[in-house]
Amino acid sequence: MTATEEGNPVYWQLVSERSADFTAAHLAQGADLAAGLPVLLAHAEEFGLARTVHIAQMCLLVIVDPDARPHMRTPEGTVDLDKLVPLTADALTVLDSAAVLSRAFQLSPTAAMHDVEEQIAATGRARSAVQAVLDAAPRGIPGRRRALDALWELHDDPRAVCSVLALTAAAMRAVLPVPA
């Protein structure tokens, strides 16, 4: 049995440890949304980018769900991602992002705009998956399995995986006492 097999307790112990490290990085004084990136990179190097969603799942189920305050929840009591991480991709944001990409990567404005549009679409897919995890959280073991399935559905979509990680970090920061 290898450490990459999802049924392996050694693998899940490592996911737990890295989830704790990811959380600690975000709790550090002056930490920004990229604070946990070294933890995610280490996991990705060892197991592949797709398996970084296991860290996201752990953080969503063990940190975000229990620590979300009542005003961050739906009337049914599940965490509402839109209350933690509001939608902010408006037309001006898209145009600004495309301009930055165009300059930074010497892309044509058309190519840069297409790249931004692809990321927005991937973020939409990621938001749906993260919300599915949060909806499954109160359902115990069956909910954990559904949570894992919801995130794993994105495993072959690197843009969506990266969006899941960013949304997880932002959701954690919304519920944790992050020092300024």
PDB file of N, CA and C in Angstrom, residues 139-174:
ATOM      1  N   ARG A 139     -23.331  16.229   7.820  1.00  0.00           N
ATOM      2  CA  ARG A 139     -23.859  14.880   7.615  1.00  0.00           C
ATOM      3  C   ARG A 139     -22.910  13.767   8.053  1.00  0.00           C
ATOM      4  N   GLY A 140     -21.910  14.072   8.843  1.00  0.00           N
ATOM      5  CA  GLY A 140     -21.013  13.045   9.381  1.00  0.00           C
ATOM      6  C   GLY A 140     -20.208  12.324   8.318  1.00  0.00           C
ATOM      7  N   ILE A 141     -19.943  11.043   8.527  1.00  0.00           N
ATOM      8  CA  ILE A 141     -19.114  10.238   7.624  1.00  0.00           C
ATOM      9  C   ILE A 141     -19.657  10.251   6.195  1.00  0.00           C
ATOM     10  N   PRO A 142     -20.951  10.019   5.972  1.00  0.00           N
ATOM     11  CA  PRO A 142     -21.446  10.083   4.585  1.00  0.00           C
ATOM     12  C   PRO A 142     -21.208  11.461   3.961  1.00  0.00           C
ATOM     13  N   GLY A 143     -21.326  12.500   4.774  1.00  0.00           N
ATOM     14  CA  GLY A 143     -21.058  13.852   4.286  1.00  0.00           C
ATOM     15  C   GLY A 143     -19.605  14.038   3.901  1.00  0.00           C
ATOM     16  N   ARG A 144     -18.705  13.453   4.674  1.00  0.00           N
ATOM     17  CA  ARG A 144     -17.272  13.556   4.353  1.00  0.00           C
ATOM     18  C   ARG A 144     -16.974  12.879   3.019  1.00  0.00           C
ATOM     19  N   ARG A 145     -17.607  11.744   2.781  1.00  0.00           N
ATOM     20  CA  ARG A 145     -17.407  11.049   1.499  1.00  0.00           C
ATOM     21  C   ARG A 145     -17.929  11.899   0.349  1.00  0.00           C
ATOM     22  N   ARG A 146     -19.110  12.493   0.535  1.00  0.00           N
ATOM     23  CA  ARG A 146     -19.673  13.355  -0.507  1.00  0.00           C
ATOM     24  C   ARG A 146     -18.780  14.573  -0.721  1.00  0.00           C
ATOM     25  N   ALA A 147     -18.220  15.102   0.352  1.00  0.00           N
ATOM     26  CA  ALA A 147     -17.325  16.257   0.250  1.00  0.00           C
ATOM     27  C   ALA A 147     -16.097  15.913  -0.595  1.00  0.00           C
ATOM     28  N   LEU A 148     -15.535  14.761  -0.333  1.00  0.00           N
ATOM     29  CA  LEU A 148     -14.366  14.335  -1.093  1.00  0.00           C
ATOM     30  C   LEU A 148     -14.719  14.137  -2.564  1.00  0.00           C
ATOM     31  N   ASP A 149     -15.864  13.527  -2.824  1.00  0.00           N
ATOM     32  CA  ASP A 149     -16.298  13.334  -4.212  1.00  0.00           C
ATOM     33  C   ASP A 149     -16.493  14.668  -4.919  1.00  0.00           C
ATOM     34  N   ALA A 150     -17.094  15.639  -4.233  1.00  0.00           N
ATOM     35  CA  ALA A 150     -17.361  16.944  -4.845  1.00  0.00           C
ATOM     36  C   ALA A 150     -16.068  17.626  -5.277  1.00  0.00           C
ATOM     37  N   LEU A 151     -15.056  17.557  -4.427  1.00  0.00           N
ATOM     38  CA  LEU A 151     -13.777  18.184  -4.787  1.00  0.00           C
ATOM     39  C   LEU A 151     -13.024  17.361  -5.824  1.00  0.00           C
ATOM     40  N   TRP A 152     -13.079  16.042  -5.708  1.00  0.00           N
ATOM     41  CA  TRP A 152     -12.323  15.187  -6.628  1.00  0.00           C
ATOM     42  C   TRP A 152     -12.846  15.298  -8.057  1.00  0.00           C
ATOM     43  N   GLU A 153     -14.099  15.666  -8.216  1.00  0.00           N
ATOM     44  CA  GLU A 153     -14.644  15.854  -9.561  1.00  0.00           C
ATOM     45  C   GLU A 153     -13.860  16.898 -10.350  1.00  0.00           C
ATOM     46  N   LEU A 154     -13.121  17.749  -9.656  1.00  0.00           N
ATOM     47  CA  LEU A 154     -12.331  18.809 -10.305  1.00  0.00           C
ATOM     48  C   LEU A 154     -10.872  18.406 -10.513  1.00  0.00           C
ATOM     49  N   HIS A 155     -10.508  17.166 -10.182  1.00  0.00           N
ATOM     50  CA  HIS A 155      -9.090  16.775 -10.142  1.00  0.00           C
ATOM     51  C   HIS A 155      -8.340  16.983 -11.457  1.00  0.00           C
ATOM     52  N   ASP A 156      -9.025  16.939 -12.580  1.00  0.00           N
ATOM     53  CA  ASP A 156      -8.334  17.114 -13.861  1.00  0.00           C
ATOM     54  C   ASP A 156      -8.467  18.532 -14.406  1.00  0.00           C
ATOM     55  N   ASP A 157      -8.829  19.464 -13.553  1.00  0.00           N
ATOM     56  CA  ASP A 157      -9.025  20.868 -13.926  1.00  0.00           C
ATOM     57  C   ASP A 157      -8.121  21.734 -13.037  1.00  0.00           C
ATOM     58  N   PRO A 158      -6.861  21.952 -13.447  1.00  0.00           N
ATOM     59  CA  PRO A 158      -5.924  22.683 -12.583  1.00  0.00           C
ATOM     60  C   PRO A 158      -6.412  24.076 -12.177  1.00  0.00           C
ATOM     61  N   ARG A 159      -7.096  24.754 -13.078  1.00  0.00           N
ATOM     62  CA  ARG A 159      -7.616  26.087 -12.727  1.00  0.00           C
ATOM     63  C   ARG A 159      -8.627  25.976 -11.583  1.00  0.00           C
ATOM     64  N   ALA A 160      -9.516  25.000 -11.672  1.00  0.00           N
ATOM     65  CA  ALA A 160     -10.528  24.828 -10.634  1.00  0.00           C
ATOM     66  C   ALA A 160      -9.893  24.378  -9.318  1.00  0.00           C
ATOM     67  N   VAL A 161      -8.900  23.492  -9.377  1.00  0.00           N
ATOM     68  CA  VAL A 161      -8.205  23.061  -8.153  1.00  0.00           C
ATOM     69  C   VAL A 161      -7.574  24.275  -7.472  1.00  0.00           C
ATOM     70  N   CYS A 162      -6.908  25.114  -8.245  1.00  0.00           N
ATOM     71  CA  CYS A 162      -6.292  26.321  -7.665  1.00  0.00           C
ATOM     72  C   CYS A 162      -7.357  27.243  -7.077  1.00  0.00           C
ATOM     73  N   SER A 163      -8.502  27.325  -7.732  1.00  0.00           N
ATOM     74  CA  SER A 163      -9.591  28.151  -7.195  1.00  0.00           C
ATOM     75  C   SER A 163     -10.137  27.566  -5.895  1.00  0.00           C
ATOM     76  N   VAL A 164     -10.241  26.238  -5.808  1.00  0.00           N
ATOM     77  CA  VAL A 164     -10.680  25.598  -4.563  1.00  0.00           C
ATOM     78  C   VAL A 164      -9.731  25.987  -3.436  1.00  0.00           C
ATOM     79  N   LEU A 165      -8.438  25.949  -3.701  1.00  0.00           N
ATOM     80  CA  LEU A 165      -7.447  26.278  -2.673  1.00  0.00           C
ATOM     81  C   LEU A 165      -7.558  27.740  -2.253  1.00  0.00           C
ATOM     82  N   ALA A 166      -7.731  28.630  -3.219  1.00  0.00           N
ATOM     83  CA  ALA A 166      -7.867  30.055  -2.906  1.00  0.00           C
ATOM     84  C   ALA A 166      -9.159  30.323  -2.133  1.00  0.00           C
ATOM     85  N   LEU A 167     -10.250  29.707  -2.553  1.00  0.00           N
ATOM     86  CA  LEU A 167     -11.527  29.889  -1.843  1.00  0.00           C
ATOM     87  C   LEU A 167     -11.452  29.334  -0.424  1.00  0.00           C
ATOM     88  N   THR A 168     -10.754  28.209  -0.260  1.00  0.00           N
ATOM     89  CA  THR A 168     -10.586  27.632   1.074  1.00  0.00           C
ATOM     90  C   THR A 168      -9.810  28.588   1.971  1.00  0.00           C
ATOM     91  N   ALA A 169      -8.716  29.135   1.453  1.00  0.00           N
ATOM     92  CA  ALA A 169      -7.922  30.090   2.241  1.00  0.00           C
ATOM     93  C   ALA A 169      -8.758  31.308   2.612  1.00  0.00           C
ATOM     94  N   ALA A 170      -9.517  31.839   1.668  1.00  0.00           N
ATOM     95  CA  ALA A 170     -10.348  33.007   1.951  1.00  0.00           C
ATOM     96  C   ALA A 170     -11.445  32.675   2.955  1.00  0.00           C
ATOM     97  N   ALA A 171     -12.056  31.500   2.833  1.00  0.00           N
ATOM     98  CA  ALA A 171     -13.096  31.092   3.782  1.00  0.00           C
ATOM     99  C   ALA A 171     -12.512  30.929   5.183  1.00  0.00           C
ATOM    100  N   MET A 172     -11.319  30.345   5.267  1.00  0.00           N
ATOM    101  CA  MET A 172     -10.673  30.189   6.571  1.00  0.00           C
ATOM    102  C   MET A 172     -10.419  31.551   7.204  1.00  0.00           C
ATOM    103  N   ARG A 173      -9.944  32.482   6.405  1.00  0.00           N
ATOM    104  CA  ARG A 173      -9.640  33.812   6.926  1.00  0.00           C
ATOM    105  C   ARG A 173     -10.917  34.526   7.386  1.00  0.00           C
ATOM    106  N   ALA A 174     -12.043  34.174   6.784  1.00  0.00           N
ATOM    107  CA  ALA A 174     -13.312  34.800   7.179  1.00  0.00           C
ATOM    108  C   ALA A 174     -13.803  34.297   8.526  1.00  0.00           C
TER     109      ALA A 174
END
